[in-house]
């Protein structure tokens, strides 16, 4: 489940004051009989915990050997250990994985398209530099849906990234490798990016906390754009304290959005929370799990009231079914059009088609989006948060292969509108879903 805040809310502070429970769709058969918790030592309770002890020796090599699709490139192990030993700051001792559309000095920034990288990045992206400055140690760069175009983690020449527990299910994307690296204990923190849910969906599917800040709160300098107007840099971790501490370190710096003086830093004692008046597109059992989470929120003292969700979903459809997708072609379309043989076919089709959007269509959809934004923010007036499912389902690799665009679109039902409305969001695990025979272990969140 995700909680979406007000536009002025920015990212939650390190205490997690703005976070709410959230539904994820994960929980699977383990790698070789071990759950990620068994591999990395269990969940920690704060920044110092880092979600448990790091993988060492044979355990790390076993996981990497079984999951070569997670990382695109690693740092030398001796260098990582030396940096961990010398680290200082609030994130000292925590290992950081970075999505490979974000610059890390010394690594080519491929965006999961090897031909796109002209050479190793000369410097870290500002978000990476700030986390390193707070003591985090980069361990490598991770796989993704090519050019951050997808929510399933399967659109990459480095291989589709599989779910951490049920390998026949998708990891979620586009920040796929980052999420699975943390879920398997190969990193304590991971940087993702999020335009339509790419930081929240994989966090949810992998049972992690995923924080997506208000646009501009974290610098996108050194990040390959997807839709420049709506891109955000996100963080994933195994617990809220670690994620919050990392977001606090990553936010701010040159060129970022100033923190409003009236931004709420925590929910009131009796928070007023909006929930959807209907839950379209949900798999069997998922709506029941969401309802159970809402009831727990009520029992905890929150005032929960329904709001019309259709205008939110109408805005969400504008991102890819409308003209707003033209921003994807503006970002990387010239490269995609010139290198069709180097680009994933599904990604290439999406981006090339975006280049055919007319200027008048884009103007009309931008105007339509503004009307929907005003309507939806009006519906949220007086509420402290909006609670929605992060995703309505957790597809298998085979389901995505059969219908790559349709399944991907369904996964983003409840995430696509968030950045269009300049909202912050937190995806937090909240329960499990028994998906029935043939689907493996219950999905958990």
Short mmCIF file of C-alpha atoms in Angstrom, two decimals:
data_model
loop_
_atom_site.label_atom_id
_atom_site.label_comp_id
_atom_site.label_asym_id
_atom_site.label_seq_id
_atom_site.Cartn_x
_atom_site.Cartn_y
_atom_site.Cartn_z
CA UNK A 1 0.00 0.00 0.00
CA UNK A 2 1.04 3.57 -0.59
CA UNK A 3 0.31 6.71 1.28
CA UNK A 4 0.25 9.87 -0.76
CA UNK A 5 0.76 13.20 0.97
CA UNK A 6 -0.19 16.75 0.16
CA UNK A 7 1.96 18.69 -2.33
CA UNK A 8 3.60 20.71 0.42
CA UNK A 9 4.39 17.62 2.44
CA UNK A 10 7.68 16.87 0.64
CA UNK A 11 9.45 13.74 1.82
CA UNK A 12 8.73 12.29 5.27
CA UNK A 13 11.33 13.18 7.86
CA UNK A 14 13.65 10.54 9.28
CA UNK A 15 11.10 9.70 11.96
CA UNK A 16 8.73 8.50 9.27
CA UNK A 17 6.04 10.81 10.59
CA UNK A 18 4.13 11.06 7.32
CA UNK A 19 4.26 7.36 6.50
CA UNK A 20 1.27 5.05 6.53
CA UNK A 21 0.91 1.33 6.13
CA UNK A 22 0.92 0.10 2.57
CA UNK A 23 0.01 -2.97 0.58
CA UNK A 24 2.73 -4.74 -1.36
CA UNK A 25 2.38 -7.81 -3.47
CA UNK A 26 5.34 -9.97 -2.57
CA UNK A 27 6.33 -13.03 -0.56
CA UNK A 28 7.48 -16.00 -2.61
CA UNK A 29 9.32 -19.27 -2.68
CA UNK A 30 12.80 -18.65 -1.39
CA UNK A 31 16.08 -18.91 -3.22
CA UNK A 32 17.23 -22.43 -2.50
CA UNK A 33 15.00 -22.59 0.56
CA UNK A 34 16.31 -19.42 2.22
CA UNK A 35 14.21 -16.29 2.55
CA UNK A 36 15.95 -12.93 2.11
CA UNK A 37 15.59 -12.48 5.88
CA UNK A 38 17.57 -15.67 6.47
CA UNK A 39 20.26 -14.53 4.08
CA UNK A 40 20.79 -11.05 5.47
CA UNK A 41 19.97 -11.58 9.10
CA UNK A 42 16.47 -10.14 9.44
CA UNK A 43 14.99 -6.69 9.49
CA UNK A 44 16.66 -3.94 11.45
CA UNK A 45 14.91 -1.16 13.34
CA UNK A 46 16.74 1.96 12.22
CA UNK A 47 19.66 3.49 10.38
CA UNK A 48 22.24 1.65 12.43
CA UNK A 49 20.50 -1.67 11.82
CA UNK A 50 20.58 -1.41 8.06
CA UNK A 51 18.05 -4.21 7.84
CA UNK A 52 20.42 -6.84 9.25
CA UNK A 53 23.97 -8.06 8.81
CA UNK A 54 25.58 -7.89 5.37
CA UNK A 55 26.00 -10.94 3.22
CA UNK A 56 29.55 -12.19 3.42
CA UNK A 57 31.60 -14.81 1.61
CA UNK A 58 29.79 -17.78 0.13
CA UNK A 59 26.26 -16.53 0.87
CA UNK A 60 26.83 -13.40 -1.20
CA UNK A 61 28.37 -15.33 -4.08
CA UNK A 62 25.52 -17.87 -4.05
CA UNK A 63 22.91 -15.11 -4.34
CA UNK A 64 24.86 -13.22 -7.02
CA UNK A 65 25.39 -16.43 -8.97
CA UNK A 66 21.69 -17.24 -8.95
CA UNK A 67 20.66 -13.67 -9.71
CA UNK A 68 23.17 -12.26 -12.22
CA UNK A 69 20.46 -9.96 -13.59
CA UNK A 70 20.32 -7.81 -10.43
CA UNK A 71 23.57 -5.83 -10.86
CA UNK A 72 24.96 -4.44 -14.09
CA UNK A 73 28.36 -3.88 -12.47
CA UNK A 74 29.97 -4.22 -9.02
CA UNK A 75 32.74 -2.35 -7.30
CA UNK A 76 35.78 -4.38 -6.29
CA UNK A 77 35.02 -6.20 -3.04
CA UNK A 78 38.23 -5.07 -1.35
CA UNK A 79 37.47 -1.44 -2.15
CA UNK A 80 33.95 -1.79 -0.76
CA UNK A 81 35.22 -3.32 2.49
CA UNK A 82 37.85 -0.61 2.87
CA UNK A 83 35.25 2.13 2.38
CA UNK A 84 32.88 0.49 4.84
CA UNK A 85 35.63 0.37 7.46
CA UNK A 86 36.54 4.04 6.94
CA UNK A 87 33.00 5.41 6.65
CA UNK A 88 31.72 8.12 8.98
CA UNK A 89 28.35 9.81 9.25
CA UNK A 90 24.72 8.85 9.92
CA UNK A 91 24.74 6.22 7.16
CA UNK A 92 28.18 4.76 7.95
CA UNK A 93 28.34 1.01 7.41
CA UNK A 94 25.38 0.90 5.04
CA UNK A 95 25.84 -0.47 1.53
CA UNK A 96 24.22 1.46 -1.32
CA UNK A 97 23.08 0.10 -4.69
CA UNK A 98 22.36 2.65 -7.43
CA UNK A 99 19.99 2.31 -10.37
CA UNK A 100 22.05 2.59 -13.54
CA UNK A 101 20.24 5.63 -14.92
CA UNK A 102 21.89 7.61 -12.10
CA UNK A 103 25.55 8.59 -12.45
CA UNK A 104 28.12 6.86 -10.26
CA UNK A 105 31.69 7.97 -10.87
CA UNK A 106 33.70 5.32 -12.72
CA UNK A 107 30.68 3.39 -14.06
CA UNK A 108 29.04 3.84 -17.47
CA UNK A 109 25.46 5.10 -17.06
CA UNK A 110 23.73 2.72 -19.46
CA UNK A 111 20.06 3.16 -18.48
CA UNK A 112 20.02 -0.57 -19.39
CA UNK A 113 21.09 0.21 -22.96
CA UNK A 114 24.84 -0.47 -23.34
CA UNK A 115 25.12 1.58 -26.54
CA UNK A 116 23.72 4.64 -24.76
CA UNK A 117 26.74 5.05 -22.48
CA UNK A 118 29.66 6.94 -24.02
CA UNK A 119 32.03 6.05 -21.17
CA UNK A 120 32.28 6.00 -17.38
CA UNK A 121 30.60 8.85 -15.51
CA UNK A 122 33.09 11.50 -14.46
CA UNK A 123 31.29 12.30 -11.21
CA UNK A 124 28.50 11.08 -8.97
CA UNK A 125 24.97 12.37 -9.40
CA UNK A 126 24.17 14.82 -6.63
CA UNK A 127 21.86 12.30 -4.93
CA UNK A 128 24.65 9.70 -4.84
CA UNK A 129 27.19 12.24 -3.64
CA UNK A 130 24.96 13.28 -0.75
CA UNK A 131 24.45 9.70 0.42
CA UNK A 132 28.18 9.02 0.16
CA UNK A 133 28.81 12.21 2.11
CA UNK A 134 26.54 10.84 4.86
CA UNK A 135 28.62 7.66 5.08
CA UNK A 136 26.93 5.22 2.68
CA UNK A 137 29.20 2.98 0.59
CA UNK A 138 28.34 2.29 -3.05
CA UNK A 139 28.59 -1.42 -3.91
CA UNK A 140 27.48 -1.34 -7.55
CA UNK A 141 24.98 -0.24 -10.18
CA UNK A 142 21.74 -2.08 -10.78
CA UNK A 143 19.57 -3.26 -13.63
CA UNK A 144 16.34 -1.53 -14.67
CA UNK A 145 13.64 -1.40 -17.27
CA UNK A 146 15.45 0.25 -20.15
CA UNK A 147 15.35 4.05 -19.99
CA UNK A 148 13.18 3.63 -16.87
CA UNK A 149 10.27 2.75 -19.17
CA UNK A 150 8.25 0.13 -17.35
CA UNK A 151 6.88 -1.05 -14.01
CA UNK A 152 7.72 -4.74 -14.37
CA UNK A 153 11.54 -5.04 -14.48
CA UNK A 154 11.56 -7.21 -17.61
CA UNK A 155 12.68 -4.76 -20.33
CA UNK A 156 16.45 -5.02 -20.21
CA UNK A 157 19.21 -6.63 -22.30
CA UNK A 158 20.86 -7.60 -19.01
CA UNK A 159 17.90 -9.89 -18.32
CA UNK A 160 14.54 -9.50 -16.69
CA UNK A 161 14.87 -9.11 -12.92
CA UNK A 162 12.94 -11.75 -11.02
CA UNK A 163 11.14 -11.47 -7.72
CA UNK A 164 13.27 -12.11 -4.63
CA UNK A 165 11.21 -15.07 -3.37
CA UNK A 166 9.14 -16.31 -6.33
CA UNK A 167 11.47 -16.29 -9.33
CA UNK A 168 8.58 -16.93 -11.71
CA UNK A 169 7.14 -13.52 -10.77
CA UNK A 170 8.40 -10.12 -11.83
CA UNK A 171 10.44 -7.90 -9.54
CA UNK A 172 8.53 -4.73 -10.34
CA UNK A 173 10.22 -1.83 -12.08
CA UNK A 174 11.62 0.17 -13.39
CA UNK A 175 13.96 0.23 -10.34
CA UNK A 176 14.06 -3.56 -10.44
CA UNK A 177 17.66 -4.40 -9.60
CA UNK A 178 17.76 -1.84 -6.81
CA UNK A 179 14.76 -3.37 -5.06
CA UNK A 180 15.92 -6.98 -5.37
CA UNK A 181 19.46 -6.07 -4.26
CA UNK A 182 18.03 -4.81 -0.98
CA UNK A 183 15.52 -7.66 -0.63
CA UNK A 184 18.30 -10.24 -1.04
CA UNK A 185 20.64 -8.48 1.40
CA UNK A 186 23.17 -7.41 -1.23
CA UNK A 187 22.64 -3.79 -0.20
CA UNK A 188 21.07 -1.97 2.74
CA UNK A 189 19.87 1.01 0.70
CA UNK A 190 19.12 1.53 -2.95
CA UNK A 191 18.51 4.54 -5.15
CA UNK A 192 15.67 4.29 -7.62
CA UNK A 193 13.82 6.73 -9.80
CA UNK A 194 10.07 7.22 -10.05
CA UNK A 195 7.96 8.90 -12.72
CA UNK A 196 4.86 6.72 -12.61
CA UNK A 197 5.61 4.34 -9.71
CA UNK A 198 9.06 3.01 -10.63
CA UNK A 199 10.39 3.42 -7.09
CA UNK A 200 7.22 2.39 -5.26
CA UNK A 201 6.06 -0.68 -7.22
CA UNK A 202 9.33 -2.66 -6.94
CA UNK A 203 9.63 -1.67 -3.27
CA UNK A 204 6.12 -3.02 -2.72
CA UNK A 205 6.67 -6.27 -4.59
CA UNK A 206 9.89 -6.88 -2.63
CA UNK A 207 8.42 -6.04 0.78
CA UNK A 208 10.49 -2.88 1.24
CA UNK A 209 9.88 0.70 2.25
CA UNK A 210 9.98 3.01 -0.77
CA UNK A 211 9.98 6.79 -0.32
CA UNK A 212 9.17 9.04 -3.28
CA UNK A 213 9.71 12.69 -2.34
CA UNK A 214 7.95 15.73 -3.70
CA UNK A 215 9.35 16.69 -7.09
CA UNK A 216 12.49 18.78 -6.79
CA UNK A 217 13.21 17.86 -3.17
CA UNK A 218 16.04 15.57 -4.31
CA UNK A 219 18.26 16.75 -7.14
CA UNK A 220 17.90 14.99 -10.50
CA UNK A 221 21.27 16.32 -11.66
CA UNK A 222 23.20 13.37 -13.11
CA UNK A 223 20.03 11.35 -13.76
CA UNK A 224 18.96 10.21 -17.24
CA UNK A 225 15.49 11.76 -17.64
CA UNK A 226 12.38 9.73 -18.38
CA UNK A 227 9.73 12.47 -18.29
CA UNK A 228 11.68 15.45 -17.05
CA UNK A 229 8.70 17.31 -15.58
CA UNK A 230 7.68 14.35 -13.43
CA UNK A 231 10.90 12.52 -12.49
CA UNK A 232 11.91 11.92 -8.86
CA UNK A 233 14.85 10.14 -7.21
CA UNK A 234 13.70 7.64 -4.60
CA UNK A 235 15.12 5.50 -1.82
CA UNK A 236 14.42 1.90 -0.81
CA UNK A 237 15.33 0.13 2.41
CA UNK A 238 14.11 -2.75 4.56
CA UNK A 239 12.77 -0.54 7.34
CA UNK A 240 11.27 2.91 7.66
CA UNK A 241 13.99 4.33 9.92
CA UNK A 242 16.77 3.51 7.47
CA UNK A 243 14.78 4.78 4.50
CA UNK A 244 13.91 8.00 6.30
CA UNK A 245 17.49 8.66 7.37
CA UNK A 246 18.70 8.12 3.81
CA UNK A 247 16.04 10.41 2.36
CA UNK A 248 16.94 13.09 4.90
CA UNK A 249 20.56 12.90 3.73
CA UNK A 250 19.72 12.77 0.02
CA UNK A 251 17.26 15.68 -0.03
CA UNK A 252 18.38 19.26 -0.44
CA UNK A 253 21.47 20.79 -1.99
CA UNK A 254 22.04 23.10 -4.95
CA UNK A 255 19.10 23.57 -7.27
CA UNK A 256 16.57 21.70 -5.14
CA UNK A 257 13.19 22.87 -3.99
CA UNK A 258 13.17 24.73 -0.66
CA UNK A 259 11.27 23.13 2.20
CA UNK A 260 8.07 25.13 2.87
CA UNK A 261 7.86 26.67 6.31
CA UNK A 262 4.37 25.22 6.80
CA UNK A 263 5.20 21.67 5.71
CA UNK A 264 3.77 19.15 8.22
CA UNK A 265 6.47 16.95 9.74
CA UNK A 266 4.12 14.40 11.27
CA UNK A 267 0.49 13.37 11.16
CA UNK A 268 -1.81 14.70 13.90
CA UNK A 269 -2.90 12.39 16.71
CA UNK A 270 -6.18 11.58 14.94
CA UNK A 271 -5.11 11.75 11.31
CA UNK A 272 -7.83 12.17 8.69
CA UNK A 273 -7.08 9.74 5.87
CA UNK A 274 -8.81 9.47 2.51
CA UNK A 275 -9.28 6.08 0.85
CA UNK A 276 -10.69 5.20 -2.60
CA UNK A 277 -14.45 4.81 -2.85
CA UNK A 278 -13.85 1.90 -5.22
CA UNK A 279 -10.92 -0.38 -6.04
CA UNK A 280 -10.88 -1.23 -9.76
CA UNK A 281 -8.44 -3.69 -11.35
CA UNK A 282 -7.61 -5.55 -8.12
CA UNK A 283 -6.71 -9.26 -8.18
CA UNK A 284 -8.81 -11.61 -6.00
CA UNK A 285 -7.97 -11.13 -2.33
CA UNK A 286 -6.11 -7.87 -2.81
CA UNK A 287 -9.10 -5.60 -2.13
CA UNK A 288 -9.82 -7.62 1.03
CA UNK A 289 -6.24 -7.14 2.18
CA UNK A 290 -6.49 -3.40 1.56
CA UNK A 291 -9.75 -3.23 3.50
CA UNK A 292 -8.12 -5.06 6.42
CA UNK A 293 -5.32 -2.48 6.47
CA UNK A 294 -7.86 0.36 6.43
CA UNK A 295 -9.62 -1.23 9.39
CA UNK A 296 -6.33 -1.45 11.33
CA UNK A 297 -5.77 2.22 10.60
CA UNK A 298 -9.20 3.03 12.05
CA UNK A 299 -8.44 0.93 15.12
CA UNK A 300 -5.23 2.94 15.57
CA UNK A 301 -7.27 6.13 15.87
CA UNK A 302 -7.31 7.54 12.33
CA UNK A 303 -10.45 9.01 10.83
CA UNK A 304 -10.86 7.22 7.48
CA UNK A 305 -13.28 8.49 4.83
CA UNK A 306 -13.81 7.56 1.17
CA UNK A 307 -13.20 9.93 -1.73
CA UNK A 308 -13.97 9.55 -5.42
CA UNK A 309 -10.98 7.85 -7.01
CA UNK A 310 -12.04 8.10 -10.67
CA UNK A 311 -10.61 11.61 -11.29
CA UNK A 312 -7.26 10.43 -9.91
CA UNK A 313 -7.32 7.44 -12.26
CA UNK A 314 -8.34 9.67 -15.18
CA UNK A 315 -5.22 11.75 -14.58
CA UNK A 316 -3.13 8.59 -14.32
CA UNK A 317 -4.33 7.50 -17.76
CA UNK A 318 -3.11 10.78 -19.26
CA UNK A 319 0.51 9.90 -18.50
CA UNK A 320 0.81 7.08 -21.04
CA UNK A 321 -2.53 6.89 -22.85
CA UNK A 322 -2.45 10.61 -23.59
CA UNK A 323 0.00 13.16 -24.92
CA UNK A 324 2.12 13.61 -21.79
CA UNK A 325 4.20 10.64 -22.93
CA UNK A 326 5.80 13.04 -25.45
CA UNK A 327 8.27 13.92 -22.69
CA UNK A 328 9.78 10.43 -23.03
CA UNK A 329 10.67 11.12 -26.64
CA UNK A 330 12.04 14.54 -25.70
CA UNK A 331 14.33 12.82 -23.17
CA UNK A 332 15.90 10.01 -25.22
CA UNK A 333 13.92 9.81 -28.44
CA UNK A 334 16.72 11.01 -30.71
CA UNK A 335 18.93 8.15 -29.51
CA UNK A 336 16.14 5.57 -29.69
CA UNK A 337 15.15 6.56 -33.22
CA UNK A 338 18.78 6.42 -34.38
CA UNK A 339 19.60 3.07 -32.71
CA UNK A 340 16.54 0.82 -33.13
CA UNK A 341 18.65 -2.34 -33.01
CA UNK A 342 20.08 -1.44 -29.61
CA UNK A 343 16.74 -0.76 -27.92
CA UNK A 344 14.27 -3.15 -26.29
CA UNK A 345 11.38 -3.56 -28.77
CA UNK A 346 8.65 -2.65 -26.28
CA UNK A 347 10.58 0.36 -24.99
CA UNK A 348 11.47 1.49 -28.49
CA UNK A 349 7.86 1.31 -29.64
CA UNK A 350 6.66 3.38 -26.67
CA UNK A 351 9.29 6.08 -27.05
CA UNK A 352 9.13 6.30 -30.85
CA UNK A 353 5.35 6.54 -30.77
CA UNK A 354 5.66 9.35 -28.21
CA UNK A 355 7.58 11.34 -30.81
CA UNK A 356 4.48 11.44 -33.00
CA UNK A 357 2.34 13.29 -30.43
CA UNK A 358 1.17 16.65 -31.79
CA UNK A 359 1.83 19.90 -29.98
CA UNK A 360 -1.88 20.68 -29.87
CA UNK A 361 -2.62 17.30 -28.23
CA UNK A 362 0.02 17.97 -25.59
CA UNK A 363 -1.42 21.41 -24.86
CA UNK A 364 -4.92 19.95 -24.52
CA UNK A 365 -3.77 17.21 -22.15
CA UNK A 366 -1.75 19.59 -20.00
CA UNK A 367 -4.86 21.74 -19.63
CA UNK A 368 -6.96 18.66 -18.84
CA UNK A 369 -4.41 17.55 -16.25
CA UNK A 370 -4.59 20.92 -14.50
CA UNK A 371 -8.37 20.67 -14.24
CA UNK A 372 -8.08 17.16 -12.81
CA UNK A 373 -5.37 18.30 -10.39
CA UNK A 374 -7.60 21.04 -9.04
CA UNK A 375 -10.52 18.63 -8.71
CA UNK A 376 -8.49 15.95 -6.94
CA UNK A 377 -6.71 18.28 -4.56
CA UNK A 378 -10.09 19.73 -3.74
CA UNK A 379 -11.31 16.26 -2.84
CA UNK A 380 -8.31 15.90 -0.51
CA UNK A 381 -9.00 19.18 1.27
CA UNK A 382 -8.91 18.65 5.05
CA UNK A 383 -7.25 15.24 4.77
CA UNK A 384 -3.74 14.48 6.04
CA UNK A 385 -3.07 11.68 3.54
CA UNK A 386 -4.52 9.50 0.80
CA UNK A 387 -4.13 5.74 1.32
CA UNK A 388 -4.17 3.58 -1.82
CA UNK A 389 -2.86 0.17 -2.87
CA UNK A 390 0.61 0.42 -4.36
CA UNK A 391 -0.40 -2.07 -7.06
CA UNK A 392 -3.54 -4.06 -7.85
CA UNK A 393 -1.74 -7.32 -8.66
CA UNK A 394 1.64 -9.02 -8.86
CA UNK A 395 2.13 -10.52 -12.34
CA UNK A 396 4.27 -13.45 -13.34
CA UNK A 397 7.09 -13.23 -15.87
CA UNK A 398 4.94 -15.24 -18.29
CA UNK A 399 1.96 -12.91 -17.89
CA UNK A 400 4.11 -9.89 -18.71
CA UNK A 401 5.66 -11.64 -21.70
CA UNK A 402 2.20 -12.43 -23.07
CA UNK A 403 0.87 -8.87 -22.70
CA UNK A 404 3.80 -6.57 -21.97
CA UNK A 405 2.00 -3.24 -22.34
CA UNK A 406 -1.42 -4.14 -20.93
CA UNK A 407 -0.07 -5.81 -17.78
CA UNK A 408 2.42 -3.01 -17.19
CA UNK A 409 -0.36 -0.41 -17.45
CA UNK A 410 -2.51 -2.28 -14.95
CA UNK A 411 0.33 -2.43 -12.43
CA UNK A 412 0.49 1.39 -12.45
CA UNK A 413 -3.21 1.94 -11.78
CA UNK A 414 -2.68 3.53 -8.35
CA UNK A 415 0.75 5.11 -8.81
CA UNK A 416 0.67 7.01 -12.11
CA UNK A 417 -1.21 10.07 -10.88
CA UNK A 418 1.08 10.90 -7.97
CA UNK A 419 3.86 12.85 -9.69
CA UNK A 420 1.38 14.49 -12.06
CA UNK A 421 -0.18 16.12 -8.99
CA UNK A 422 3.18 16.94 -7.33
CA UNK A 423 2.51 14.65 -4.37
CA UNK A 424 4.97 12.76 -2.20
CA UNK A 425 4.36 9.08 -1.43
CA UNK A 426 5.56 6.23 0.77
CA UNK A 427 5.10 2.53 -0.01
CA UNK A 428 5.15 0.44 3.18
CA UNK A 429 4.43 -3.30 3.63
CA UNK A 430 1.16 -3.98 5.44
CA UNK A 431 0.08 -7.61 5.13
CA UNK A 432 -0.19 -10.73 3.03
CA UNK A 433 -2.51 -11.96 0.29
CA UNK A 434 -3.24 -15.64 -0.33
CA UNK A 435 -3.44 -15.63 -4.11
CA UNK A 436 -4.85 -19.13 -4.36
CA UNK A 437 -3.70 -22.39 -6.00
CA UNK A 438 -0.92 -22.20 -8.53
CA UNK A 439 0.41 -18.83 -7.43
CA UNK A 440 2.98 -20.04 -4.88
CA UNK A 441 3.29 -18.72 -1.35
CA UNK A 442 1.03 -15.89 -0.17
CA UNK A 443 2.00 -12.45 -1.41
CA UNK A 444 3.07 -10.34 1.53
CA UNK A 445 3.48 -6.65 2.17
#
